[in-house]
Amino acid sequence: MFRARPDARPATIPVIVEGAEILVPEGASAAAAVLLAGLDAIRETPVTGSPRLPLCQMGVCFDCLATIDGVPNRQACMVPVAPGMRIARQHGARESGA
Ligand code: FES
């Protein structure tokens, strides 16, 4: 469904999305990495368990909440990728105390 634009910068930054390494362009967001990885969801809503993917890409919708480098509830669209970053699906609400 999503793919990089033909004029996108080359994908050179390795990140781990749900355990799989992919390369993304420098300066891309963790949300872009999720979409480039082709996941069907990055989080599930706490009440109904409805799957969600990044939508607005500008910090408004919160559909991109993910666990990034072990920290839950990160807005993936607001986090630029870094080499070796680990992005994981968040199931429901974050665990308390995290
Ligand atoms: S994609 Fe909407 S807040 Fe991140």
mmCIF file of N, CA, C and O and ligand atoms in Angstrom:
data_model
loop_
_atom_site.group_PDB
_atom_site.id
_atom_site.type_symbol
_atom_site.label_atom_id
_atom_site.label_comp_id
_atom_site.label_asym_id
_atom_site.label_seq_id
_atom_site.Cartn_x
_atom_site.Cartn_y
_atom_site.Cartn_z
ATOM 1 N N MET A 1 0.819 -1.188 0.000
ATOM 2 C CA MET A 1 0.000 0.000 0.000
ATOM 3 C C MET A 1 0.865 1.256 0.000
ATOM 4 O O MET A 1 0.640 2.158 -0.773
ATOM 5 N N PHE A 2 1.863 1.316 0.875
ATOM 6 C CA PHE A 2 2.757 2.460 0.920
ATOM 7 C C PHE A 2 4.083 2.078 0.289
ATOM 8 O O PHE A 2 4.561 0.960 0.454
ATOM 9 N N ARG A 3 4.690 3.010 -0.418
ATOM 10 C CA ARG A 3 6.031 2.787 -0.945
ATOM 11 C C ARG A 3 6.731 4.145 -1.017
ATOM 12 O O ARG A 3 6.084 5.201 -1.038
ATOM 13 N N ALA A 4 8.060 4.085 -1.045
ATOM 14 C CA ALA A 4 8.842 5.313 -1.084
ATOM 15 C C ALA A 4 8.649 6.016 -2.427
ATOM 16 O O ALA A 4 8.458 5.367 -3.460
ATOM 17 N N ARG A 5 8.703 7.341 -2.393
ATOM 18 C CA ARG A 5 8.618 8.108 -3.638
ATOM 19 C C ARG A 5 9.857 7.832 -4.480
ATOM 20 O O ARG A 5 10.932 7.567 -3.953
ATOM 21 N N PRO A 6 9.732 7.925 -5.787
ATOM 22 C CA PRO A 6 10.899 7.666 -6.638
ATOM 23 C C PRO A 6 12.062 8.618 -6.359
ATOM 24 O O PRO A 6 13.212 8.250 -6.541
ATOM 25 N N ASP A 7 11.740 9.837 -5.899
ATOM 26 C CA ASP A 7 12.797 10.809 -5.636
ATOM 27 C C ASP A 7 13.223 10.828 -4.168
ATOM 28 O O ASP A 7 13.915 11.744 -3.736
ATOM 29 N N ALA A 8 12.825 9.815 -3.403
ATOM 30 C CA ALA A 8 13.203 9.746 -1.986
ATOM 31 C C ALA A 8 14.707 9.529 -1.849
ATOM 32 O O ALA A 8 15.353 8.964 -2.737
ATOM 33 N N ARG A 9 15.240 10.009 -0.721
ATOM 34 C CA ARG A 9 16.652 9.758 -0.450
ATOM 35 C C ARG A 9 16.884 8.248 -0.348
ATOM 36 O O ARG A 9 15.968 7.501 -0.002
ATOM 37 N N PRO A 10 18.101 7.805 -0.603
ATOM 38 C CA PRO A 10 18.362 6.359 -0.525
ATOM 39 C C PRO A 10 18.177 5.840 0.892
ATOM 40 O O PRO A 10 18.445 6.548 1.870
ATOM 41 N N ALA A 11 17.709 4.613 0.982
ATOM 42 C CA ALA A 11 17.482 3.980 2.285
ATOM 43 C C ALA A 11 18.803 3.423 2.794
ATOM 44 O O ALA A 11 19.316 2.441 2.258
ATOM 45 N N THR A 12 19.360 4.075 3.813
ATOM 46 C CA THR A 12 20.686 3.691 4.307
ATOM 47 C C THR A 12 20.718 3.435 5.805
ATOM 48 O O THR A 12 21.735 2.976 6.322
ATOM 49 N N ILE A 13 19.640 3.763 6.517
ATOM 50 C CA ILE A 13 19.643 3.642 7.985
ATOM 51 C C ILE A 13 18.953 2.328 8.373
ATOM 52 O O ILE A 13 17.755 2.158 8.134
ATOM 53 N N PRO A 14 19.679 1.404 9.009
ATOM 54 C CA PRO A 14 19.053 0.135 9.411
ATOM 55 C C PRO A 14 18.276 0.288 10.714
ATOM 56 O O PRO A 14 18.780 0.814 11.704
ATOM 57 N N VAL A 15 17.016 -0.133 10.698
ATOM 58 C CA VAL A 15 16.190 -0.156 11.913
ATOM 59 C C VAL A 15 15.506 -1.517 11.995
ATOM 60 O O VAL A 15 15.371 -2.215 10.985
ATOM 61 N N ILE A 16 15.077 -1.875 13.203
ATOM 62 C CA ILE A 16 14.406 -3.152 13.416
ATOM 63 C C ILE A 16 12.930 -2.859 13.668
ATOM 64 O O ILE A 16 12.588 -2.189 14.646
ATOM 65 N N VAL A 17 12.061 -3.331 12.793
ATOM 66 C CA VAL A 17 10.620 -3.145 12.943
ATOM 67 C C VAL A 17 9.990 -4.509 13.180
ATOM 68 O O VAL A 17 10.057 -5.382 12.300
ATOM 69 N N GLU A 18 9.442 -4.700 14.370
ATOM 70 C CA GLU A 18 8.843 -5.987 14.736
ATOM 71 C C GLU A 18 9.798 -7.150 14.445
ATOM 72 O O GLU A 18 9.411 -8.180 13.898
ATOM 73 N N GLY A 19 11.072 -6.934 14.786
ATOM 74 C CA GLY A 19 12.065 -7.994 14.682
ATOM 75 C C GLY A 19 12.729 -8.151 13.328
ATOM 76 O O GLY A 19 13.655 -8.941 13.184
ATOM 77 N N ALA A 20 12.277 -7.405 12.337
ATOM 78 C CA ALA A 20 12.857 -7.509 10.998
ATOM 79 C C ALA A 20 13.641 -6.242 10.671
ATOM 80 O O ALA A 20 13.152 -5.131 10.876
ATOM 81 N N GLU A 21 14.855 -6.425 10.169
ATOM 82 C CA GLU A 21 15.656 -5.247 9.814
ATOM 83 C C GLU A 21 15.235 -4.726 8.451
ATOM 84 O O GLU A 21 15.092 -5.492 7.499
ATOM 85 N N ILE A 22 15.043 -3.410 8.384
ATOM 86 C CA ILE A 22 14.786 -2.761 7.101
ATOM 87 C C ILE A 22 15.671 -1.535 7.017
ATOM 88 O O ILE A 22 16.187 -1.044 8.029
ATOM 89 N N LEU A 23 15.861 -1.026 5.826
ATOM 90 C CA LEU A 23 16.618 0.199 5.613
ATOM 91 C C LEU A 23 15.638 1.317 5.291
ATOM 92 O O LEU A 23 14.711 1.131 4.496
ATOM 93 N N VAL A 24 15.853 2.482 5.913
ATOM 94 C CA VAL A 24 15.000 3.635 5.660
ATOM 95 C C VAL A 24 15.883 4.847 5.379
ATOM 96 O O VAL A 24 17.043 4.877 5.773
ATOM 97 N N PRO A 25 15.342 5.854 4.713
ATOM 98 C CA PRO A 25 16.143 7.040 4.417
ATOM 99 C C PRO A 25 16.495 7.820 5.683
ATOM 100 O O PRO A 25 15.703 7.879 6.630
ATOM 101 N N GLU A 26 17.662 8.422 5.706
ATOM 102 C CA GLU A 26 18.059 9.289 6.805
ATOM 103 C C GLU A 26 17.031 10.413 6.931
ATOM 104 O O GLU A 26 16.576 10.968 5.925
ATOM 105 N N GLY A 27 16.629 10.717 8.150
ATOM 106 C CA GLY A 27 15.660 11.778 8.385
ATOM 107 C C GLY A 27 14.223 11.301 8.384
ATOM 108 O O GLY A 27 13.321 12.064 8.728
ATOM 109 N N ALA A 28 13.990 10.057 8.010
ATOM 110 C CA ALA A 28 12.621 9.519 8.040
ATOM 111 C C ALA A 28 12.181 9.330 9.491
ATOM 112 O O ALA A 28 13.001 9.227 10.397
ATOM 113 N N SER A 29 10.887 9.268 9.689
ATOM 114 C CA SER A 29 10.360 9.030 11.034
ATOM 115 C C SER A 29 10.207 7.530 11.281
ATOM 116 O O SER A 29 10.171 6.725 10.340
ATOM 117 N N ALA A 30 10.078 7.188 12.563
ATOM 118 C CA ALA A 30 9.815 5.794 12.911
ATOM 119 C C ALA A 30 8.479 5.346 12.305
ATOM 120 O O ALA A 30 8.316 4.185 11.935
ATOM 121 N N ALA A 31 7.527 6.269 12.182
ATOM 122 C CA ALA A 31 6.239 5.930 11.551
ATOM 123 C C ALA A 31 6.442 5.572 10.075
ATOM 124 O O ALA A 31 5.818 4.637 9.568
ATOM 125 N N ALA A 32 7.303 6.298 9.403
ATOM 126 C CA ALA A 32 7.599 5.974 8.006
ATOM 127 C C ALA A 32 8.223 4.586 7.919
ATOM 128 O O ALA A 32 7.913 3.814 7.004
ATOM 129 N N ALA A 33 9.076 4.261 8.882
ATOM 130 C CA ALA A 33 9.681 2.928 8.894
ATOM 131 C C ALA A 33 8.611 1.849 9.049
ATOM 132 O O ALA A 33 8.679 0.801 8.399
ATOM 133 N N VAL A 34 7.625 2.122 9.891
ATOM 134 C CA VAL A 34 6.525 1.165 10.084
ATOM 135 C C VAL A 34 5.790 0.945 8.755
ATOM 136 O O VAL A 34 5.512 -0.195 8.370
ATOM 137 N N LEU A 35 5.505 2.020 8.053
ATOM 138 C CA LEU A 35 4.779 1.895 6.785
ATOM 139 C C LEU A 35 5.639 1.205 5.729
ATOM 140 O O LEU A 35 5.148 0.355 4.982
ATOM 141 N N LEU A 36 6.930 1.544 5.682
ATOM 142 C CA LEU A 36 7.811 0.906 4.705
ATOM 143 C C LEU A 36 7.986 -0.582 5.002
ATOM 144 O O LEU A 36 8.211 -1.380 4.096
ATOM 145 N N ALA A 37 7.855 -0.944 6.286
ATOM 146 C CA ALA A 37 7.979 -2.362 6.663
ATOM 147 C C ALA A 37 6.749 -3.165 6.248
ATOM 148 O O ALA A 37 6.787 -4.400 6.241
ATOM 149 N N GLY A 38 5.663 -2.478 5.932
ATOM 150 C CA GLY A 38 4.473 -3.172 5.448
ATOM 151 C C GLY A 38 3.638 -3.823 6.539
ATOM 152 O O GLY A 38 2.871 -4.752 6.252
ATOM 153 N N LEU A 39 3.770 -3.340 7.766
ATOM 154 C CA LEU A 39 2.958 -3.917 8.848
ATOM 155 C C LEU A 39 1.482 -3.639 8.611
ATOM 156 O O LEU A 39 1.113 -2.635 7.975
ATOM 157 N N ASP A 40 0.624 -4.487 9.175
ATOM 158 C CA ASP A 40 -0.813 -4.243 9.071
ATOM 159 C C ASP A 40 -1.314 -3.383 10.218
ATOM 160 O O ASP A 40 -2.426 -2.852 10.161
ATOM 161 N N ALA A 41 -0.506 -3.223 11.268
ATOM 162 C CA ALA A 41 -0.849 -2.354 12.399
ATOM 163 C C ALA A 41 0.399 -2.166 13.243
ATOM 164 O O ALA A 41 1.282 -3.016 13.254
ATOM 165 N N ILE A 42 0.462 -1.017 13.944
ATOM 166 C CA ILE A 42 1.546 -0.800 14.893
ATOM 167 C C ILE A 42 1.012 -0.738 16.319
ATOM 168 O O ILE A 42 1.745 -0.861 17.287
ATOM 169 N N ARG A 43 -0.270 -0.562 16.453
ATOM 170 C CA ARG A 43 -0.854 -0.610 17.789
ATOM 171 C C ARG A 43 -2.293 -1.086 17.688
ATOM 172 O O ARG A 43 -2.859 -1.181 16.589
ATOM 173 N N GLU A 44 -2.853 -1.395 18.852
ATOM 174 C CA GLU A 44 -4.261 -1.757 18.947
ATOM 175 C C GLU A 44 -4.893 -0.841 19.977
ATOM 176 O O GLU A 44 -4.270 -0.543 20.997
ATOM 177 N N THR A 45 -6.110 -0.410 19.734
ATOM 178 C CA THR A 45 -6.749 0.484 20.687
ATOM 179 C C THR A 45 -7.009 -0.250 22.004
ATOM 180 O O THR A 45 -7.312 -1.449 21.991
ATOM 181 N N PRO A 46 -6.896 0.465 23.146
ATOM 182 C CA PRO A 46 -7.053 -0.193 24.444
ATOM 183 C C PRO A 46 -8.460 -0.734 24.686
ATOM 184 O O PRO A 46 -8.624 -1.740 25.365
ATOM 185 N N VAL A 47 -9.480 -0.105 24.138
ATOM 186 C CA VAL A 47 -10.860 -0.500 24.457
ATOM 187 C C VAL A 47 -11.357 -1.623 23.558
ATOM 188 O O VAL A 47 -11.836 -2.647 24.037
ATOM 189 N N THR A 48 -11.215 -1.464 22.238
ATOM 190 C CA THR A 48 -11.788 -2.454 21.320
ATOM 191 C C THR A 48 -10.752 -3.361 20.670
ATOM 192 O O THR A 48 -11.112 -4.338 20.032
ATOM 193 N N GLY A 49 -9.466 -3.011 20.800
ATOM 194 C CA GLY A 49 -8.428 -3.807 20.151
ATOM 195 C C GLY A 49 -8.351 -3.571 18.652
ATOM 196 O O GLY A 49 -7.735 -4.345 17.921
ATOM 197 N N SER A 50 -8.932 -2.481 18.196
ATOM 198 C CA SER A 50 -8.923 -2.165 16.775
ATOM 199 C C SER A 50 -7.496 -1.841 16.312
ATOM 200 O O SER A 50 -6.786 -1.079 16.964
ATOM 201 N N PRO A 51 -7.069 -2.405 15.182
ATOM 202 C CA PRO A 51 -5.699 -2.151 14.704
ATOM 203 C C PRO A 51 -5.550 -0.740 14.152
ATOM 204 O O PRO A 51 -6.487 -0.187 13.563
ATOM 205 N N ARG A 52 -4.368 -0.181 14.327
ATOM 206 C CA ARG A 52 -4.086 1.170 13.854
ATOM 207 C C ARG A 52 -2.713 1.228 13.185
ATOM 208 O O ARG A 52 -1.792 0.525 13.574
ATOM 209 N N LEU A 53 -2.630 2.107 12.184
ATOM 210 C CA LEU A 53 -1.364 2.444 11.531
ATOM 211 C C LEU A 53 -1.199 3.956 11.591
ATOM 212 O O LEU A 53 -2.187 4.685 11.731
ATOM 213 N N PRO A 54 0.024 4.464 11.465
ATOM 214 C CA PRO A 54 0.212 5.912 11.409
ATOM 215 C C PRO A 54 -0.688 6.528 10.348
ATOM 216 O O PRO A 54 -0.812 5.991 9.249
ATOM 217 N N LEU A 55 -1.295 7.657 10.699
ATOM 218 C CA LEU A 55 -2.236 8.290 9.781
ATOM 219 C C LEU A 55 -1.818 9.714 9.435
ATOM 220 O O LEU A 55 -1.456 10.007 8.311
ATOM 221 N N CYS A 56 -1.845 10.603 10.426
ATOM 222 C CA CYS A 56 -1.647 12.023 10.121
ATOM 223 C C CYS A 56 -0.187 12.377 9.850
ATOM 224 O O CYS A 56 0.095 13.330 9.145
ATOM 225 N N GLN A 57 0.740 11.659 10.441
ATOM 226 C CA GLN A 57 2.184 11.909 10.297
ATOM 227 C C GLN A 57 2.605 13.273 10.841
ATOM 228 O O GLN A 57 3.659 13.788 10.465
ATOM 229 N N MET A 58 1.784 13.857 11.717
ATOM 230 C CA MET A 58 2.159 15.167 12.263
ATOM 231 C C MET A 58 1.775 15.321 13.729
ATOM 232 O O MET A 58 1.580 16.434 14.199
ATOM 233 N N GLY A 59 1.650 14.238 14.452
ATOM 234 C CA GLY A 59 1.477 14.310 15.893
ATOM 235 C C GLY A 59 0.069 14.589 16.381
ATOM 236 O O GLY A 59 -0.113 14.951 17.544
ATOM 237 N N VAL A 60 -0.932 14.420 15.552
ATOM 238 C CA VAL A 60 -2.299 14.762 15.931
ATOM 239 C C VAL A 60 -3.145 13.539 16.291
ATOM 240 O O VAL A 60 -3.865 13.537 17.286
ATOM 241 N N CYS A 61 -3.068 12.478 15.521
ATOM 242 C CA CYS A 61 -4.044 11.386 15.656
ATOM 243 C C CYS A 61 -3.675 10.325 16.692
ATOM 244 O O CYS A 61 -4.523 9.586 17.149
ATOM 245 N N PHE A 62 -2.426 10.196 17.036
ATOM 246 C CA PHE A 62 -1.937 9.198 17.994
ATOM 247 C C PHE A 62 -2.139 7.762 17.522
ATOM 248 O O PHE A 62 -2.078 6.832 18.311
ATOM 249 N N ASP A 63 -2.388 7.562 16.255
ATOM 250 C CA ASP A 63 -2.521 6.202 15.737
ATOM 251 C C ASP A 63 -1.170 5.537 15.511
ATOM 252 O O ASP A 63 -1.108 4.385 15.100
ATOM 253 N N CYS A 64 -0.101 6.251 15.800
ATOM 254 C CA CYS A 64 1.240 5.703 15.577
ATOM 255 C C CYS A 64 1.931 5.315 16.882
ATOM 256 O O CYS A 64 3.125 5.025 16.872
ATOM 257 N N LEU A 65 1.204 5.283 17.991
ATOM 258 C CA LEU A 65 1.849 4.941 19.262
ATOM 259 C C LEU A 65 2.520 3.581 19.149
ATOM 260 O O LEU A 65 1.920 2.604 18.716
ATOM 261 N N ALA A 66 3.769 3.537 19.573
ATOM 262 C CA ALA A 66 4.557 2.312 19.447
ATOM 263 C C ALA A 66 5.566 2.251 20.585
ATOM 264 O O ALA A 66 5.794 3.236 21.297
ATOM 265 N N THR A 67 6.146 1.093 20.719
ATOM 266 C CA THR A 67 7.263 0.941 21.645
ATOM 267 C C THR A 67 8.545 1.122 20.843
ATOM 268 O O THR A 67 8.802 0.374 19.897
ATOM 269 N N ILE A 68 9.294 2.142 21.199
ATOM 270 C CA ILE A 68 10.522 2.451 20.471
ATOM 271 C C ILE A 68 11.695 2.356 21.428
ATOM 272 O O ILE A 68 11.717 3.025 22.468
ATOM 273 N N ASP A 69 12.623 1.504 21.108
ATOM 274 C CA ASP A 69 13.794 1.241 21.961
ATOM 275 C C ASP A 69 13.358 0.942 23.396
ATOM 276 O O ASP A 69 13.963 1.427 24.362
ATOM 277 N N GLY A 70 12.279 0.169 23.530
ATOM 278 C CA GLY A 70 11.803 -0.292 24.826
ATOM 279 C C GLY A 70 10.911 0.686 25.567
ATOM 280 O O GLY A 70 10.418 0.371 26.647
ATOM 281 N N VAL A 71 10.674 1.863 25.004
ATOM 282 C CA VAL A 71 9.841 2.868 25.658
ATOM 283 C C VAL A 71 8.463 2.884 24.998
ATOM 284 O O VAL A 71 8.359 3.192 23.801
ATOM 285 N N PRO A 72 7.390 2.535 25.744
ATOM 286 C CA PRO A 72 6.055 2.501 25.148
ATOM 287 C C PRO A 72 5.462 3.898 24.958
ATOM 288 O O PRO A 72 5.957 4.884 25.517
ATOM 289 N N ASN A 73 4.390 3.955 24.192
ATOM 290 C CA ASN A 73 3.604 5.186 24.010
ATOM 291 C C ASN A 73 4.367 6.288 23.297
ATOM 292 O O ASN A 73 4.085 7.458 23.504
ATOM 293 N N ARG A 74 5.325 5.948 22.449
ATOM 294 C CA ARG A 74 6.029 6.980 21.682
ATOM 295 C C ARG A 74 5.234 7.265 20.417
ATOM 296 O O ARG A 74 4.754 6.348 19.750
ATOM 297 N N GLN A 75 5.099 8.510 20.079
ATOM 298 C CA GLN A 75 4.472 8.882 18.809
ATOM 299 C C GLN A 75 5.513 8.677 17.711
ATOM 300 O O GLN A 75 6.408 9.500 17.519
ATOM 301 N N ALA A 76 5.379 7.599 16.990
ATOM 302 C CA ALA A 76 6.403 7.218 16.016
ATOM 303 C C ALA A 76 6.616 8.279 14.937
ATOM 304 O O ALA A 76 7.712 8.399 14.404
ATOM 305 N N CYS A 77 5.581 9.055 14.640
ATOM 306 C CA CYS A 77 5.746 10.072 13.597
ATOM 307 C C CYS A 77 6.582 11.253 14.071
ATOM 308 O O CYS A 77 7.020 12.059 13.252
ATOM 309 N N MET A 78 6.818 11.364 15.360
ATOM 310 C CA MET A 78 7.589 12.472 15.914
ATOM 311 C C MET A 78 9.026 12.065 16.239
ATOM 312 O O MET A 78 9.794 12.878 16.739
ATOM 313 N N VAL A 79 9.375 10.819 15.939
ATOM 314 C CA VAL A 79 10.690 10.302 16.305
ATOM 315 C C VAL A 79 11.491 10.000 15.044
ATOM 316 O O VAL A 79 11.113 9.110 14.270
ATOM 317 N N PRO A 80 12.582 10.720 14.799
ATOM 318 C CA PRO A 80 13.404 10.390 13.633
ATOM 319 C C PRO A 80 14.146 9.075 13.852
ATOM 320 O O PRO A 80 14.545 8.759 14.978
ATOM 321 N N VAL A 81 14.327 8.328 12.798
ATOM 322 C CA VAL A 81 15.020 7.044 12.924
ATOM 323 C C VAL A 81 16.489 7.267 13.254
ATOM 324 O O VAL A 81 17.072 8.299 12.940
ATOM 325 N N ALA A 82 17.061 6.267 13.909
ATOM 326 C CA ALA A 82 18.488 6.233 14.204
ATOM 327 C C ALA A 82 18.963 4.809 13.944
ATOM 328 O O ALA A 82 18.176 3.860 14.077
ATOM 329 N N PRO A 83 20.209 4.642 13.575
ATOM 330 C CA PRO A 83 20.701 3.298 13.291
ATOM 331 C C PRO A 83 20.469 2.350 14.468
ATOM 332 O O PRO A 83 20.776 2.684 15.611
ATOM 333 N N GLY A 84 19.909 1.196 14.188
ATOM 334 C CA GLY A 84 19.682 0.184 15.217
ATOM 335 C C GLY A 84 18.432 0.386 16.042
ATOM 336 O O GLY A 84 18.137 -0.410 16.938
ATOM 337 N N MET A 85 17.660 1.433 15.747
ATOM 338 C CA MET A 85 16.420 1.676 16.498
ATOM 339 C C MET A 85 15.507 0.455 16.413
ATOM 340 O O MET A 85 15.391 -0.174 15.374
ATOM 341 N N ARG A 86 14.858 0.152 17.538
ATOM 342 C CA ARG A 86 13.921 -0.977 17.580
ATOM 343 C C ARG A 86 12.497 -0.436 17.746
ATOM 344 O O ARG A 86 12.201 0.239 18.729
ATOM 345 N N ILE A 87 11.663 -0.759 16.795
ATOM 346 C CA ILE A 87 10.275 -0.292 16.793
ATOM 347 C C ILE A 87 9.391 -1.528 16.918
ATOM 348 O O ILE A 87 9.515 -2.460 16.125
ATOM 349 N N ALA A 88 8.507 -1.519 17.917
ATOM 350 C CA ALA A 88 7.664 -2.696 18.155
ATOM 351 C C ALA A 88 6.216 -2.291 18.345
ATOM 352 O O ALA A 88 5.904 -1.188 18.801
ATOM 353 N N ARG A 89 5.349 -3.213 18.015
ATOM 354 C CA ARG A 89 3.911 -3.020 18.147
ATOM 355 C C ARG A 89 3.538 -2.832 19.615
ATOM 356 O O ARG A 89 4.082 -3.483 20.500
ATOM 357 N N GLN A 90 2.587 -1.942 19.862
ATOM 358 C CA GLN A 90 2.060 -1.742 21.213
ATOM 359 C C GLN A 90 0.673 -2.367 21.276
ATOM 360 O O GLN A 90 -0.197 -2.028 20.478
ATOM 361 N N HIS A 91 0.488 -3.251 22.227
ATOM 362 C CA HIS A 91 -0.792 -3.925 22.395
ATOM 363 C C HIS A 91 -1.607 -3.214 23.467
ATOM 364 O O HIS A 91 -1.220 -3.231 24.638
ATOM 365 N N GLY A 92 -2.689 -2.571 23.075
ATOM 366 C CA GLY A 92 -3.553 -1.877 24.030
ATOM 367 C C GLY A 92 -2.818 -0.712 24.684
ATOM 368 O O GLY A 92 -1.935 -0.105 24.093
ATOM 369 N N ALA A 93 -3.212 -0.416 25.920
ATOM 370 C CA ALA A 93 -2.570 0.672 26.653
ATOM 371 C C ALA A 93 -1.201 0.212 27.131
ATOM 372 O O ALA A 93 -0.956 -0.983 27.318
ATOM 373 N N ARG A 94 -0.322 1.176 27.344
ATOM 374 C CA ARG A 94 0.996 0.801 27.873
ATOM 375 C C ARG A 94 0.817 0.216 29.259
ATOM 376 O O ARG A 94 -0.176 0.494 29.949
ATOM 377 N N GLU A 95 1.765 -0.586 29.673
ATOM 378 C CA GLU A 95 1.698 -1.156 31.000
ATOM 379 C C GLU A 95 1.980 -0.063 32.023
ATOM 380 O O GLU A 95 2.822 0.794 31.791
ATOM 381 N N SER A 96 1.252 -0.094 33.153
ATOM 382 C CA SER A 96 1.471 0.935 34.163
ATOM 383 C C SER A 96 2.877 0.814 34.724
ATOM 384 O O SER A 96 3.426 -0.280 34.817
ATOM 385 N N GLY A 97 3.426 1.955 35.090
ATOM 386 C CA GLY A 97 4.769 1.982 35.635
ATOM 387 C C GLY A 97 5.837 2.021 34.581
ATOM 388 O O GLY A 97 7.015 2.125 34.889
ATOM 389 N N ALA A 98 5.454 1.951 33.307
ATOM 390 C CA ALA A 98 6.461 1.992 32.249
ATOM 391 C C ALA A 98 6.731 3.409 31.820
ATOM 392 O O ALA A 98 5.994 4.301 32.062
HETATM 393 S S1 FES B 1 0.626 9.473 12.812
HETATM 394 FE FE1 FES B 1 -0.810 10.739 13.780
HETATM 395 S S2 FES B 1 0.114 11.221 15.679
HETATM 396 FE FE2 FES B 1 1.585 10.047 14.648
#
